[in-house]
């Protein structure tokens, strides 16, 4: 069972699910709506994670990824595929339980785009696009679940999309060389580690600025303070050495998630 969890990219799956749960609270969804939409997103993330490891098993094995259960043959591909299909059906059912608008937005823009990344776009210059679409759609998925006639404001979608693309660049950095060695050449691989870090930092600053300046009315003092703090941390991301830049960008991403939820209330 632990191997199956690891093959689902459990950490990122839980992170996205927590963001959705917090957005559900911020956007005043009922307990039922919040629980169902959160479960729908979680199951969708599981299918994307399993699909990724199923497709990458041979590449992971070629570069000695012993931490990947499918690459190390700790899991049978047929078993993981069955789990993917069963959980995929559950994802569709759960998504539609909070209305067809929210459900179709999640299934098409959130889940399908993730699988298109796994199947085709991961090794193309358009590798960033599924992240922009999937993350950018999350506020709409949550908003439409509780308020079927209300789309989220553009600033919220823009912030989420910028966070998604930044996550793509950050997520790729640790495996950049292994990916290139096995023929994966998405946009981050074509740009290189230094440019990836710069672009991720710029996107995170953009996400912060949009979240602070986008909502109607004057930003609260704490929001301005957050923006200043993010810019300060960004200097570490840009000019720090060793692992400091990576940890700095991850810190900004976490701050931006909290900021997005806070200003959405």
PDB file of C-alpha atoms in Angstrom:
ATOM      1  CA  UNK A   1       0.000   0.000   0.000  1.00  0.00           C
ATOM      2  CA  UNK A   2       2.844   2.405   0.822  1.00  0.00           C
ATOM      3  CA  UNK A   3       4.336   1.806  -2.619  1.00  0.00           C
ATOM      4  CA  UNK A   4       0.989   2.664  -4.220  1.00  0.00           C
ATOM      5  CA  UNK A   5       0.875   5.901  -2.232  1.00  0.00           C
ATOM      6  CA  UNK A   6       4.413   6.800  -3.287  1.00  0.00           C
ATOM      7  CA  UNK A   7       3.588   6.127  -6.934  1.00  0.00           C
ATOM      8  CA  UNK A   8       0.754   8.658  -6.712  1.00  0.00           C
ATOM      9  CA  UNK A   9       3.173  11.556  -6.016  1.00  0.00           C
ATOM     10  CA  UNK A  10       1.419  11.808  -2.671  1.00  0.00           C
ATOM     11  CA  UNK A  11       3.133  14.973  -1.419  1.00  0.00           C
ATOM     12  CA  UNK A  12       2.140  17.206  -4.357  1.00  0.00           C
ATOM     13  CA  UNK A  13      -1.308  15.567  -4.462  1.00  0.00           C
ATOM     14  CA  UNK A  14      -1.937  16.430  -0.819  1.00  0.00           C
ATOM     15  CA  UNK A  15      -0.566  19.959  -1.297  1.00  0.00           C
ATOM     16  CA  UNK A  16      -3.023  20.711  -4.117  1.00  0.00           C
ATOM     17  CA  UNK A  17      -5.862  19.133  -2.135  1.00  0.00           C
ATOM     18  CA  UNK A  18      -5.112  21.277   0.923  1.00  0.00           C
ATOM     19  CA  UNK A  19      -5.185  24.424  -1.225  1.00  0.00           C
ATOM     20  CA  UNK A  20      -8.615  23.424  -2.548  1.00  0.00           C
ATOM     21  CA  UNK A  21      -9.906  22.707   0.960  1.00  0.00           C
ATOM     22  CA  UNK A  22      -8.730  26.128   2.150  1.00  0.00           C
ATOM     23  CA  UNK A  23     -10.289  27.824  -0.875  1.00  0.00           C
ATOM     24  CA  UNK A  24     -13.569  26.032  -0.118  1.00  0.00           C
ATOM     25  CA  UNK A  25     -13.555  27.582   3.352  1.00  0.00           C
ATOM     26  CA  UNK A  26     -12.544  31.004   2.028  1.00  0.00           C
ATOM     27  CA  UNK A  27     -15.319  30.992  -0.590  1.00  0.00           C
ATOM     28  CA  UNK A  28     -17.984  29.968   1.946  1.00  0.00           C
ATOM     29  CA  UNK A  29     -18.893  26.558   0.584  1.00  0.00           C
ATOM     30  CA  UNK A  30     -21.081  24.356   2.740  1.00  0.00           C
ATOM     31  CA  UNK A  31     -19.472  21.444   4.568  1.00  0.00           C
ATOM     32  CA  UNK A  32     -20.927  19.013   2.025  1.00  0.00           C
ATOM     33  CA  UNK A  33     -19.779  21.034  -0.993  1.00  0.00           C
ATOM     34  CA  UNK A  34     -16.330  21.575   0.468  1.00  0.00           C
ATOM     35  CA  UNK A  35     -15.851  17.925   1.361  1.00  0.00           C
ATOM     36  CA  UNK A  36     -17.005  16.623  -2.016  1.00  0.00           C
ATOM     37  CA  UNK A  37     -15.015  19.074  -4.154  1.00  0.00           C
ATOM     38  CA  UNK A  38     -11.914  18.421  -2.042  1.00  0.00           C
ATOM     39  CA  UNK A  39     -12.341  14.657  -2.447  1.00  0.00           C
ATOM     40  CA  UNK A  40     -12.857  15.105  -6.190  1.00  0.00           C
ATOM     41  CA  UNK A  41      -9.621  17.048  -6.551  1.00  0.00           C
ATOM     42  CA  UNK A  42      -7.712  14.550  -4.412  1.00  0.00           C
ATOM     43  CA  UNK A  43      -8.841  11.586  -6.506  1.00  0.00           C
ATOM     44  CA  UNK A  44      -8.003  13.472  -9.685  1.00  0.00           C
ATOM     45  CA  UNK A  45      -4.506  14.187  -8.402  1.00  0.00           C
ATOM     46  CA  UNK A  46      -4.012  10.512  -7.577  1.00  0.00           C
ATOM     47  CA  UNK A  47      -4.835   9.488 -11.147  1.00  0.00           C
ATOM     48  CA  UNK A  48      -2.391  12.047 -12.559  1.00  0.00           C
ATOM     49  CA  UNK A  49       0.377  10.847 -10.261  1.00  0.00           C
ATOM     50  CA  UNK A  50      -0.168   7.182 -11.102  1.00  0.00           C
ATOM     51  CA  UNK A  51      -0.394   7.983 -14.797  1.00  0.00           C
ATOM     52  CA  UNK A  52       2.899   9.856 -14.619  1.00  0.00           C
ATOM     53  CA  UNK A  53       4.766   6.984 -12.985  1.00  0.00           C
ATOM     54  CA  UNK A  54       3.219   4.401 -15.310  1.00  0.00           C
ATOM     55  CA  UNK A  55       4.414   6.284 -18.370  1.00  0.00           C
ATOM     56  CA  UNK A  56       7.815   7.123 -16.887  1.00  0.00           C
ATOM     57  CA  UNK A  57       8.631   3.664 -15.487  1.00  0.00           C
ATOM     58  CA  UNK A  58      11.144   2.752 -18.205  1.00  0.00           C
ATOM     59  CA  UNK A  59      12.838   6.156 -18.077  1.00  0.00           C
ATOM     60  CA  UNK A  60      12.998   6.064 -14.277  1.00  0.00           C
ATOM     61  CA  UNK A  61      14.483   2.572 -14.400  1.00  0.00           C
ATOM     62  CA  UNK A  62      17.102   3.701 -16.922  1.00  0.00           C
ATOM     63  CA  UNK A  63      18.438   6.385 -14.564  1.00  0.00           C
ATOM     64  CA  UNK A  64      18.256   4.193 -11.467  1.00  0.00           C
ATOM     65  CA  UNK A  65      15.301   5.805  -9.711  1.00  0.00           C
ATOM     66  CA  UNK A  66      14.998   3.258  -6.904  1.00  0.00           C
ATOM     67  CA  UNK A  67      12.546   5.562  -5.108  1.00  0.00           C
ATOM     68  CA  UNK A  68       9.969   4.929  -7.838  1.00  0.00           C
ATOM     69  CA  UNK A  69       7.952   1.762  -7.026  1.00  0.00           C
ATOM     70  CA  UNK A  70       7.094   1.042 -10.655  1.00  0.00           C
ATOM     71  CA  UNK A  71      10.682   1.534 -11.799  1.00  0.00           C
ATOM     72  CA  UNK A  72      11.956  -0.785  -9.054  1.00  0.00           C
ATOM     73  CA  UNK A  73       9.185  -3.292  -9.836  1.00  0.00           C
ATOM     74  CA  UNK A  74       7.751  -3.086  -6.321  1.00  0.00           C
ATOM     75  CA  UNK A  75       4.388  -2.532  -8.000  1.00  0.00           C
ATOM     76  CA  UNK A  76       2.830  -4.286 -10.974  1.00  0.00           C
ATOM     77  CA  UNK A  77       1.814  -1.833 -13.736  1.00  0.00           C
ATOM     78  CA  UNK A  78      -1.470  -3.702 -14.247  1.00  0.00           C
ATOM     79  CA  UNK A  79      -2.406  -3.174 -10.588  1.00  0.00           C
ATOM     80  CA  UNK A  80      -1.625   0.544 -10.721  1.00  0.00           C
ATOM     81  CA  UNK A  81      -3.609   0.879 -13.948  1.00  0.00           C
ATOM     82  CA  UNK A  82      -6.644  -0.759 -12.315  1.00  0.00           C
ATOM     83  CA  UNK A  83      -6.366   1.616  -9.366  1.00  0.00           C
ATOM     84  CA  UNK A  84      -6.120   4.559 -11.757  1.00  0.00           C
ATOM     85  CA  UNK A  85      -9.277   3.539 -13.612  1.00  0.00           C
ATOM     86  CA  UNK A  86     -11.301   2.876 -10.444  1.00  0.00           C
ATOM     87  CA  UNK A  87     -10.246   6.121  -8.785  1.00  0.00           C
ATOM     88  CA  UNK A  88     -10.762   7.936 -12.095  1.00  0.00           C
ATOM     89  CA  UNK A  89     -14.415   6.867 -12.136  1.00  0.00           C
ATOM     90  CA  UNK A  90     -14.754   8.019  -8.524  1.00  0.00           C
ATOM     91  CA  UNK A  91     -13.216  11.359  -9.508  1.00  0.00           C
ATOM     92  CA  UNK A  92     -15.797  11.934 -12.244  1.00  0.00           C
ATOM     93  CA  UNK A  93     -18.688  10.973  -9.954  1.00  0.00           C
ATOM     94  CA  UNK A  94     -17.472  13.180  -7.100  1.00  0.00           C
ATOM     95  CA  UNK A  95     -16.826  16.088  -9.465  1.00  0.00           C
ATOM     96  CA  UNK A  96     -20.370  15.980 -10.841  1.00  0.00           C
ATOM     97  CA  UNK A  97     -21.909  15.670  -7.367  1.00  0.00           C
ATOM     98  CA  UNK A  98     -21.359  19.410  -6.847  1.00  0.00           C
ATOM     99  CA  UNK A  99     -22.869  20.394 -10.189  1.00  0.00           C
ATOM    100  CA  UNK A 100     -22.008  19.913 -13.825  1.00  0.00           C
ATOM    101  CA  UNK A 101     -20.308  23.308 -14.195  1.00  0.00           C
ATOM    102  CA  UNK A 102     -17.798  22.670 -11.445  1.00  0.00           C
ATOM    103  CA  UNK A 103     -17.561  18.993 -12.369  1.00  0.00           C
ATOM    104  CA  UNK A 104     -16.791  19.506 -16.041  1.00  0.00           C
ATOM    105  CA  UNK A 105     -14.355  22.309 -15.257  1.00  0.00           C
ATOM    106  CA  UNK A 106     -12.461  19.987 -12.948  1.00  0.00           C
ATOM    107  CA  UNK A 107     -12.533  16.895 -15.156  1.00  0.00           C
ATOM    108  CA  UNK A 108     -11.584  18.709 -18.376  1.00  0.00           C
ATOM    109  CA  UNK A 109      -9.330  21.555 -17.257  1.00  0.00           C
ATOM    110  CA  UNK A 110      -7.959  20.041 -14.066  1.00  0.00           C
ATOM    111  CA  UNK A 111      -7.619  16.301 -14.611  1.00  0.00           C
ATOM    112  CA  UNK A 112      -7.524  15.881 -18.380  1.00  0.00           C
ATOM    113  CA  UNK A 113      -4.858  18.575 -18.751  1.00  0.00           C
ATOM    114  CA  UNK A 114      -2.721  16.721 -16.211  1.00  0.00           C
ATOM    115  CA  UNK A 115      -2.951  13.508 -18.208  1.00  0.00           C
ATOM    116  CA  UNK A 116      -2.216  15.370 -21.445  1.00  0.00           C
ATOM    117  CA  UNK A 117       0.947  16.604 -19.761  1.00  0.00           C
ATOM    118  CA  UNK A 118       1.922  13.039 -18.902  1.00  0.00           C
ATOM    119  CA  UNK A 119       1.104  11.695 -22.359  1.00  0.00           C
ATOM    120  CA  UNK A 120       2.279  14.396 -24.758  1.00  0.00           C
ATOM    121  CA  UNK A 121       3.231  17.784 -23.391  1.00  0.00           C
ATOM    122  CA  UNK A 122       5.842  16.880 -20.773  1.00  0.00           C
ATOM    123  CA  UNK A 123       8.573  16.626 -23.415  1.00  0.00           C
ATOM    124  CA  UNK A 124       7.462  19.640 -25.454  1.00  0.00           C
ATOM    125  CA  UNK A 125       7.987  23.413 -25.241  1.00  0.00           C
ATOM    126  CA  UNK A 126       4.349  23.584 -24.078  1.00  0.00           C
ATOM    127  CA  UNK A 127       5.027  21.627 -20.883  1.00  0.00           C
ATOM    128  CA  UNK A 128       4.063  24.670 -18.807  1.00  0.00           C
ATOM    129  CA  UNK A 129       0.562  24.963 -20.303  1.00  0.00           C
ATOM    130  CA  UNK A 130      -1.185  22.116 -18.408  1.00  0.00           C
ATOM    131  CA  UNK A 131       0.082  23.566 -15.135  1.00  0.00           C
ATOM    132  CA  UNK A 132      -1.289  27.005 -16.005  1.00  0.00           C
ATOM    133  CA  UNK A 133      -4.647  25.545 -17.042  1.00  0.00           C
ATOM    134  CA  UNK A 134      -4.998  23.064 -14.171  1.00  0.00           C
ATOM    135  CA  UNK A 135      -3.948  25.424 -11.382  1.00  0.00           C
ATOM    136  CA  UNK A 136      -5.783  28.355 -12.937  1.00  0.00           C
ATOM    137  CA  UNK A 137      -8.994  26.321 -13.035  1.00  0.00           C
ATOM    138  CA  UNK A 138      -8.957  25.443  -9.322  1.00  0.00           C
ATOM    139  CA  UNK A 139     -10.613  28.691  -8.132  1.00  0.00           C
ATOM    140  CA  UNK A 140     -13.356  28.142 -10.725  1.00  0.00           C
ATOM    141  CA  UNK A 141     -13.844  24.524  -9.656  1.00  0.00           C
ATOM    142  CA  UNK A 142     -14.314  25.597  -6.046  1.00  0.00           C
ATOM    143  CA  UNK A 143     -16.359  28.723  -6.767  1.00  0.00           C
ATOM    144  CA  UNK A 144     -18.764  26.942  -9.129  1.00  0.00           C
ATOM    145  CA  UNK A 145     -19.226  24.122  -6.612  1.00  0.00           C
ATOM    146  CA  UNK A 146     -20.747  26.527  -4.110  1.00  0.00           C
ATOM    147  CA  UNK A 147     -22.079  29.242  -6.395  1.00  0.00           C
ATOM    148  CA  UNK A 148     -22.902  27.709  -9.817  1.00  0.00           C
ATOM    149  CA  UNK A 149     -23.519  31.061 -11.500  1.00  0.00           C
ATOM    150  CA  UNK A 150     -20.409  32.813 -10.169  1.00  0.00           C
ATOM    151  CA  UNK A 151     -16.988  32.616 -11.761  1.00  0.00           C
ATOM    152  CA  UNK A 152     -14.001  33.640  -9.641  1.00  0.00           C
ATOM    153  CA  UNK A 153     -12.413  37.044 -10.308  1.00  0.00           C
ATOM    154  CA  UNK A 154      -9.676  37.232 -12.930  1.00  0.00           C
ATOM    155  CA  UNK A 155      -7.004  38.133 -10.371  1.00  0.00           C
ATOM    156  CA  UNK A 156      -7.630  34.873  -8.507  1.00  0.00           C
ATOM    157  CA  UNK A 157      -7.332  32.785 -11.672  1.00  0.00           C
ATOM    158  CA  UNK A 158      -4.186  34.670 -12.707  1.00  0.00           C
ATOM    159  CA  UNK A 159      -2.585  34.150  -9.298  1.00  0.00           C
ATOM    160  CA  UNK A 160      -3.353  30.425  -9.329  1.00  0.00           C
ATOM    161  CA  UNK A 161      -2.086  30.009 -12.901  1.00  0.00           C
ATOM    162  CA  UNK A 162       1.172  31.817 -12.112  1.00  0.00           C
ATOM    163  CA  UNK A 163       1.645  29.584  -9.069  1.00  0.00           C
ATOM    164  CA  UNK A 164       1.050  26.534 -11.245  1.00  0.00           C
ATOM    165  CA  UNK A 165       3.659  27.435 -13.839  1.00  0.00           C
ATOM    166  CA  UNK A 166       6.144  28.333 -11.108  1.00  0.00           C
ATOM    167  CA  UNK A 167       5.467  24.935  -9.530  1.00  0.00           C
ATOM    168  CA  UNK A 168       6.264  23.289 -12.867  1.00  0.00           C
ATOM    169  CA  UNK A 169       9.686  24.937 -13.037  1.00  0.00           C
ATOM    170  CA  UNK A 170      10.464  24.204  -9.383  1.00  0.00           C
ATOM    171  CA  UNK A 171       9.266  20.605  -9.597  1.00  0.00           C
ATOM    172  CA  UNK A 172      11.460  19.975 -12.636  1.00  0.00           C
ATOM    173  CA  UNK A 173      14.703  21.346 -11.195  1.00  0.00           C
ATOM    174  CA  UNK A 174      15.767  18.329  -9.066  1.00  0.00           C
ATOM    175  CA  UNK A 175      15.358  15.883 -11.989  1.00  0.00           C
ATOM    176  CA  UNK A 176      16.562  18.132 -14.809  1.00  0.00           C
ATOM    177  CA  UNK A 177      19.655  16.120 -15.753  1.00  0.00           C
ATOM    178  CA  UNK A 178      17.950  12.715 -15.456  1.00  0.00           C
ATOM    179  CA  UNK A 179      15.072  13.901 -17.625  1.00  0.00           C
ATOM    180  CA  UNK A 180      17.387  15.191 -20.348  1.00  0.00           C
ATOM    181  CA  UNK A 181      19.337  11.915 -20.274  1.00  0.00           C
ATOM    182  CA  UNK A 182      16.134   9.992 -21.036  1.00  0.00           C
ATOM    183  CA  UNK A 183      14.905  12.288 -23.803  1.00  0.00           C
ATOM    184  CA  UNK A 184      12.499  14.543 -21.899  1.00  0.00           C
ATOM    185  CA  UNK A 185      12.851  18.105 -23.141  1.00  0.00           C
ATOM    186  CA  UNK A 186      10.076  20.242 -21.765  1.00  0.00           C
ATOM    187  CA  UNK A 187      10.406  24.000 -21.530  1.00  0.00           C
ATOM    188  CA  UNK A 188      12.460  23.913 -18.286  1.00  0.00           C
ATOM    189  CA  UNK A 189      14.934  21.466 -19.843  1.00  0.00           C
ATOM    190  CA  UNK A 190      15.358  23.721 -22.870  1.00  0.00           C
ATOM    191  CA  UNK A 191      15.963  26.780 -20.704  1.00  0.00           C
ATOM    192  CA  UNK A 192      18.314  25.254 -18.135  1.00  0.00           C
ATOM    193  CA  UNK A 193      18.423  25.392 -14.344  1.00  0.00           C
ATOM    194  CA  UNK A 194      19.486  29.033 -13.969  1.00  0.00           C
ATOM    195  CA  UNK A 195      16.748  30.413 -16.207  1.00  0.00           C
ATOM    196  CA  UNK A 196      14.191  28.098 -14.600  1.00  0.00           C
ATOM    197  CA  UNK A 197      14.996  29.521 -11.188  1.00  0.00           C
ATOM    198  CA  UNK A 198      14.758  33.094 -12.481  1.00  0.00           C
ATOM    199  CA  UNK A 199      11.431  32.494 -14.225  1.00  0.00           C
ATOM    200  CA  UNK A 200       9.956  30.673 -11.218  1.00  0.00           C
ATOM    201  CA  UNK A 201      10.969  33.551  -8.953  1.00  0.00           C
ATOM    202  CA  UNK A 202       9.490  36.133 -11.328  1.00  0.00           C
ATOM    203  CA  UNK A 203       6.218  34.199 -11.550  1.00  0.00           C
ATOM    204  CA  UNK A 204       5.969  33.942  -7.772  1.00  0.00           C
ATOM    205  CA  UNK A 205       6.525  37.682  -7.396  1.00  0.00           C
ATOM    206  CA  UNK A 206       3.864  38.233 -10.064  1.00  0.00           C
ATOM    207  CA  UNK A 207       1.448  35.949  -8.206  1.00  0.00           C
ATOM    208  CA  UNK A 208       2.047  37.901  -5.002  1.00  0.00           C
ATOM    209  CA  UNK A 209       1.552  41.270  -6.670  1.00  0.00           C
ATOM    210  CA  UNK A 210      -1.667  40.183  -8.384  1.00  0.00           C
ATOM    211  CA  UNK A 211      -3.063  38.733  -5.148  1.00  0.00           C
ATOM    212  CA  UNK A 212      -2.262  41.962  -3.285  1.00  0.00           C
ATOM    213  CA  UNK A 213      -3.369  44.467  -5.931  1.00  0.00           C
ATOM    214  CA  UNK A 214      -6.105  42.490  -7.697  1.00  0.00           C
ATOM    215  CA  UNK A 215      -8.999  42.478  -5.188  1.00  0.00           C
ATOM    216  CA  UNK A 216     -11.300  45.484  -5.082  1.00  0.00           C
ATOM    217  CA  UNK A 217     -10.436  48.191  -2.596  1.00  0.00           C
ATOM    218  CA  UNK A 218      -7.165  49.252  -1.067  1.00  0.00           C
ATOM    219  CA  UNK A 219      -4.857  46.401   0.018  1.00  0.00           C
ATOM    220  CA  UNK A 220      -4.644  45.823   3.755  1.00  0.00           C
ATOM    221  CA  UNK A 221      -1.378  46.773   5.491  1.00  0.00           C
ATOM    222  CA  UNK A 222      -0.562  43.105   6.086  1.00  0.00           C
ATOM    223  CA  UNK A 223      -0.908  42.446   2.356  1.00  0.00           C
ATOM    224  CA  UNK A 224       1.618  45.177   1.549  1.00  0.00           C
ATOM    225  CA  UNK A 225       3.911  43.735   4.193  1.00  0.00           C
ATOM    226  CA  UNK A 226       3.615  40.306   2.601  1.00  0.00           C
ATOM    227  CA  UNK A 227       4.589  41.737  -0.777  1.00  0.00           C
ATOM    228  CA  UNK A 228       7.672  43.396   0.718  1.00  0.00           C
ATOM    229  CA  UNK A 229       8.664  40.166   2.483  1.00  0.00           C
ATOM    230  CA  UNK A 230       8.275  38.179  -0.743  1.00  0.00           C
ATOM    231  CA  UNK A 231      10.494  40.618  -2.640  1.00  0.00           C
ATOM    232  CA  UNK A 232      13.101  40.294   0.117  1.00  0.00           C
ATOM    233  CA  UNK A 233      12.991  36.489  -0.051  1.00  0.00           C
ATOM    234  CA  UNK A 234      13.180  36.717  -3.838  1.00  0.00           C
ATOM    235  CA  UNK A 235      16.587  38.370  -3.508  1.00  0.00           C
ATOM    236  CA  UNK A 236      17.801  35.146  -1.874  1.00  0.00           C
ATOM    237  CA  UNK A 237      16.279  33.147  -4.710  1.00  0.00           C
ATOM    238  CA  UNK A 238      18.088  35.294  -7.256  1.00  0.00           C
ATOM    239  CA  UNK A 239      21.457  35.803  -5.609  1.00  0.00           C
ATOM    240  CA  UNK A 240      21.813  33.071  -2.979  1.00  0.00           C
ATOM    241  CA  UNK A 241      24.141  30.088  -3.272  1.00  0.00           C
ATOM    242  CA  UNK A 242      23.791  26.366  -2.770  1.00  0.00           C
ATOM    243  CA  UNK A 243      20.274  25.179  -1.944  1.00  0.00           C
ATOM    244  CA  UNK A 244      19.211  28.576  -0.556  1.00  0.00           C
ATOM    245  CA  UNK A 245      17.629  29.779  -3.846  1.00  0.00           C
ATOM    246  CA  UNK A 246      15.502  26.627  -4.127  1.00  0.00           C
ATOM    247  CA  UNK A 247      14.288  26.853  -0.530  1.00  0.00           C
ATOM    248  CA  UNK A 248      13.614  30.568  -0.987  1.00  0.00           C
ATOM    249  CA  UNK A 249      11.369  29.986  -3.999  1.00  0.00           C
ATOM    250  CA  UNK A 250       9.507  27.193  -2.205  1.00  0.00           C
ATOM    251  CA  UNK A 251       8.978  29.560   0.746  1.00  0.00           C
ATOM    252  CA  UNK A 252       7.555  32.220  -1.562  1.00  0.00           C
ATOM    253  CA  UNK A 253       5.221  29.641  -3.100  1.00  0.00           C
ATOM    254  CA  UNK A 254       3.898  28.703   0.349  1.00  0.00           C
ATOM    255  CA  UNK A 255       3.439  32.367   1.262  1.00  0.00           C
ATOM    256  CA  UNK A 256       1.557  32.939  -1.995  1.00  0.00           C
ATOM    257  CA  UNK A 257      -0.812  30.048  -1.302  1.00  0.00           C
ATOM    258  CA  UNK A 258      -1.633  31.457   2.137  1.00  0.00           C
ATOM    259  CA  UNK A 259      -2.022  34.927   0.627  1.00  0.00           C
ATOM    260  CA  UNK A 260      -4.370  33.665  -2.085  1.00  0.00           C
ATOM    261  CA  UNK A 261      -6.620  32.003   0.473  1.00  0.00           C
ATOM    262  CA  UNK A 262      -6.515  34.992   2.835  1.00  0.00           C
ATOM    263  CA  UNK A 263      -7.487  37.599   0.237  1.00  0.00           C
ATOM    264  CA  UNK A 264     -10.165  35.307  -1.216  1.00  0.00           C
ATOM    265  CA  UNK A 265     -12.196  35.588   1.982  1.00  0.00           C
TER     266      UNK A 265
END
